[in-house]
């Protein structure tokens, strides 16, 4: 367990749903980004605590926890709150990676704070922390068809040609997270928004 308390620890929370039924769905691009960060930075996701699976290591010179809540999307905030209380982190050091239906497909947007919009995972985090001033990296997953149910859409898998684009977007999101950790959110926003 990383013993650091205070502002020298970053936590990257990827939002998604646990279980094989949800692998590679639109709603799980946060988990996919954590998996890529884990691979790129040699951080094993092999610990269980905070209602999550997680791994500890370094990105650049900074201590990092990569976290995948196992609470299902709608209760993601419970996992984040447990970790936030345990480490007493500055809120700016908790970076949430999340899918977004309101930005263009295959793009990312970095925000320092803001509302949850229609996203239940973000709603849960904001509700549990009682604040919305944590950074987030949003990944555009496309728009549902007019007659389509939102839950059905976000739990669907990408079409083959979409998957190619989304994998590139997840790489960009991982790079954005690494940039935020090593150089600050302003640089991340300048380079990726």
Short mmCIF file of C-alpha atoms in Angstrom, two decimals:
data_model
loop_
_atom_site.label_atom_id
_atom_site.label_comp_id
_atom_site.label_asym_id
_atom_site.label_seq_id
_atom_site.Cartn_x
_atom_site.Cartn_y
_atom_site.Cartn_z
CA UNK A 1 0.00 0.00 0.00
CA UNK A 2 1.42 3.39 -0.98
CA UNK A 3 1.91 5.27 2.29
CA UNK A 4 1.85 8.75 0.80
CA UNK A 5 -0.76 11.12 2.10
CA UNK A 6 -1.31 14.57 0.75
CA UNK A 7 -0.61 16.15 -2.58
CA UNK A 8 2.07 13.86 -3.98
CA UNK A 9 -0.29 11.03 -4.88
CA UNK A 10 -2.54 10.95 -7.95
CA UNK A 11 -5.49 8.64 -8.38
CA UNK A 12 -6.85 7.84 -11.83
CA UNK A 13 -10.39 6.46 -11.65
CA UNK A 14 -11.68 4.75 -14.76
CA UNK A 15 -15.45 4.39 -14.78
CA UNK A 16 -17.10 1.22 -16.02
CA UNK A 17 -19.05 -1.86 -15.03
CA UNK A 18 -17.38 -5.02 -13.72
CA UNK A 19 -17.96 -8.44 -15.26
CA UNK A 20 -17.50 -10.05 -18.64
CA UNK A 21 -20.92 -8.92 -19.92
CA UNK A 22 -19.66 -5.33 -19.97
CA UNK A 23 -16.19 -5.80 -21.49
CA UNK A 24 -15.64 -3.54 -24.51
CA UNK A 25 -18.96 -1.70 -24.13
CA UNK A 26 -19.22 2.04 -24.71
CA UNK A 27 -19.73 2.63 -20.98
CA UNK A 28 -16.42 0.89 -20.17
CA UNK A 29 -13.95 3.12 -22.00
CA UNK A 30 -12.83 4.37 -18.57
CA UNK A 31 -11.85 0.83 -17.59
CA UNK A 32 -10.16 0.40 -20.99
CA UNK A 33 -8.08 3.54 -20.37
CA UNK A 34 -6.99 2.25 -16.94
CA UNK A 35 -5.95 -1.05 -18.56
CA UNK A 36 -3.87 0.83 -21.13
CA UNK A 37 -2.26 3.07 -18.47
CA UNK A 38 -1.53 -0.07 -16.46
CA UNK A 39 0.18 -1.69 -19.47
CA UNK A 40 2.12 1.42 -20.53
CA UNK A 41 3.39 2.21 -17.04
CA UNK A 42 3.94 -1.36 -15.78
CA UNK A 43 1.39 -1.01 -12.98
CA UNK A 44 -0.31 -4.29 -12.08
CA UNK A 45 -4.01 -4.00 -11.22
CA UNK A 46 -3.91 -6.70 -8.57
CA UNK A 47 -5.18 -5.28 -5.28
CA UNK A 48 -8.68 -5.11 -3.82
CA UNK A 49 -9.84 -2.31 -1.52
CA UNK A 50 -12.09 0.77 -1.70
CA UNK A 51 -14.82 -1.39 -3.35
CA UNK A 52 -12.42 -1.50 -6.33
CA UNK A 53 -9.59 -3.32 -8.01
CA UNK A 54 -6.50 -1.18 -8.24
CA UNK A 55 -2.78 -0.98 -8.77
CA UNK A 56 -0.03 1.23 -7.42
CA UNK A 57 3.03 2.54 -9.20
CA UNK A 58 4.52 5.55 -10.91
CA UNK A 59 3.74 7.62 -13.96
CA UNK A 60 6.79 9.70 -14.69
CA UNK A 61 8.08 10.54 -11.23
CA UNK A 62 4.65 10.72 -9.59
CA UNK A 63 3.06 8.12 -7.32
CA UNK A 64 -0.19 6.89 -8.83
CA UNK A 65 -3.10 4.60 -8.02
CA UNK A 66 -5.07 3.27 -11.00
CA UNK A 67 -8.58 2.42 -9.81
CA UNK A 68 -11.49 0.49 -11.33
CA UNK A 69 -14.54 0.68 -9.05
CA UNK A 70 -16.43 -2.63 -8.82
CA UNK A 71 -19.66 -1.06 -7.58
CA UNK A 72 -21.27 -0.81 -11.04
CA UNK A 73 -21.44 2.56 -12.69
CA UNK A 74 -24.34 4.06 -10.72
CA UNK A 75 -22.48 3.67 -7.40
CA UNK A 76 -18.98 4.67 -8.54
CA UNK A 77 -18.97 7.50 -6.01
CA UNK A 78 -18.92 5.08 -3.08
CA UNK A 79 -15.56 3.71 -4.20
CA UNK A 80 -14.13 7.18 -4.87
CA UNK A 81 -15.32 8.45 -1.47
CA UNK A 82 -13.66 5.52 0.36
CA UNK A 83 -10.34 6.25 -1.32
CA UNK A 84 -10.68 10.04 -0.91
CA UNK A 85 -11.25 9.66 2.85
CA UNK A 86 -8.43 7.14 3.26
CA UNK A 87 -5.73 9.18 1.51
CA UNK A 88 -7.05 12.68 2.34
CA UNK A 89 -6.12 13.75 -1.18
CA UNK A 90 -6.55 17.17 -2.71
CA UNK A 91 -9.57 16.80 -4.97
CA UNK A 92 -7.50 18.00 -7.98
CA UNK A 93 -5.39 14.83 -7.70
CA UNK A 94 -8.36 12.57 -8.47
CA UNK A 95 -8.65 12.26 -12.26
CA UNK A 96 -11.82 10.56 -13.51
CA UNK A 97 -11.86 8.97 -16.98
CA UNK A 98 -15.39 8.69 -18.32
CA UNK A 99 -17.44 8.06 -21.45
CA UNK A 100 -19.45 10.99 -22.85
CA UNK A 101 -22.35 10.99 -25.31
CA UNK A 102 -22.39 14.77 -25.66
CA UNK A 103 -19.01 15.31 -27.30
CA UNK A 104 -18.03 14.24 -30.79
CA UNK A 105 -17.31 10.54 -31.26
CA UNK A 106 -13.62 9.70 -31.05
CA UNK A 107 -12.60 12.95 -29.33
CA UNK A 108 -11.55 13.69 -25.77
CA UNK A 109 -12.27 16.69 -23.56
CA UNK A 110 -10.48 17.57 -20.35
CA UNK A 111 -12.39 19.55 -17.73
CA UNK A 112 -11.27 20.82 -14.32
CA UNK A 113 -14.79 20.58 -12.91
CA UNK A 114 -18.41 20.67 -13.92
CA UNK A 115 -21.79 19.01 -13.74
CA UNK A 116 -22.45 15.32 -14.40
CA UNK A 117 -24.73 15.94 -17.37
CA UNK A 118 -26.62 12.68 -17.99
CA UNK A 119 -23.81 10.45 -16.68
CA UNK A 120 -24.83 8.35 -13.66
CA UNK A 121 -21.25 7.50 -12.70
CA UNK A 122 -20.31 11.19 -12.47
CA UNK A 123 -23.60 11.92 -10.66
CA UNK A 124 -22.67 9.32 -8.05
CA UNK A 125 -19.16 10.76 -7.56
CA UNK A 126 -20.45 14.33 -7.23
CA UNK A 127 -23.19 13.20 -4.82
CA UNK A 128 -20.81 11.19 -2.61
CA UNK A 129 -17.97 13.74 -2.54
CA UNK A 130 -20.46 16.61 -2.34
CA UNK A 131 -18.34 18.55 -4.84
CA UNK A 132 -17.74 18.67 -8.58
CA UNK A 133 -14.28 20.27 -8.80
CA UNK A 134 -12.31 17.14 -9.70
CA UNK A 135 -10.64 16.85 -13.13
CA UNK A 136 -12.11 14.53 -15.71
CA UNK A 137 -11.03 13.19 -19.08
CA UNK A 138 -14.12 12.56 -21.21
CA UNK A 139 -14.15 10.18 -24.18
CA UNK A 140 -16.75 10.73 -26.91
CA UNK A 141 -18.53 7.39 -27.48
CA UNK A 142 -21.08 8.54 -30.07
CA UNK A 143 -24.74 9.44 -29.98
CA UNK A 144 -27.68 7.09 -29.60
CA UNK A 145 -30.28 6.81 -32.33
CA UNK A 146 -33.40 8.86 -31.62
CA UNK A 147 -35.62 5.90 -30.73
CA UNK A 148 -32.86 4.06 -28.83
CA UNK A 149 -32.84 3.74 -25.03
CA UNK A 150 -29.81 5.49 -23.48
CA UNK A 151 -28.97 2.52 -21.22
CA UNK A 152 -29.10 0.13 -24.19
CA UNK A 153 -26.82 2.43 -26.17
CA UNK A 154 -24.10 2.89 -23.54
CA UNK A 155 -24.10 -0.85 -22.80
CA UNK A 156 -23.71 -1.72 -26.49
CA UNK A 157 -20.41 -2.59 -28.13
CA UNK A 158 -18.69 -0.53 -30.78
CA UNK A 159 -19.04 -1.46 -34.44
CA UNK A 160 -15.84 -2.80 -36.01
CA UNK A 161 -14.86 0.49 -37.70
CA UNK A 162 -15.79 2.47 -34.57
CA UNK A 163 -13.58 0.21 -32.43
CA UNK A 164 -10.49 1.20 -34.43
CA UNK A 165 -11.20 4.89 -33.78
CA UNK A 166 -12.11 4.40 -30.13
CA UNK A 167 -8.90 2.46 -29.46
CA UNK A 168 -6.93 5.43 -30.81
CA UNK A 169 -9.04 7.75 -28.64
CA UNK A 170 -8.32 5.64 -25.55
CA UNK A 171 -4.60 5.96 -26.34
CA UNK A 172 -5.04 9.72 -26.54
CA UNK A 173 -6.95 9.71 -23.22
CA UNK A 174 -4.12 7.73 -21.57
CA UNK A 175 -1.58 10.21 -22.90
CA UNK A 176 -3.74 13.08 -21.62
CA UNK A 177 -3.82 11.53 -18.13
CA UNK A 178 -0.02 11.11 -18.17
CA UNK A 179 0.34 14.74 -19.25
CA UNK A 180 -1.96 15.99 -16.47
CA UNK A 181 -0.03 14.00 -13.86
CA UNK A 182 3.41 15.11 -15.04
CA UNK A 183 2.77 18.67 -16.25
CA UNK A 184 -0.55 19.81 -14.80
CA UNK A 185 -4.11 20.07 -16.04
CA UNK A 186 -3.65 23.37 -17.87
CA UNK A 187 -1.07 21.84 -20.15
CA UNK A 188 -3.29 18.81 -20.62
CA UNK A 189 -6.21 21.04 -21.63
CA UNK A 190 -4.02 23.06 -24.00
CA UNK A 191 -2.68 19.97 -25.73
CA UNK A 192 -5.78 17.79 -25.91
CA UNK A 193 -8.92 19.99 -25.95
#
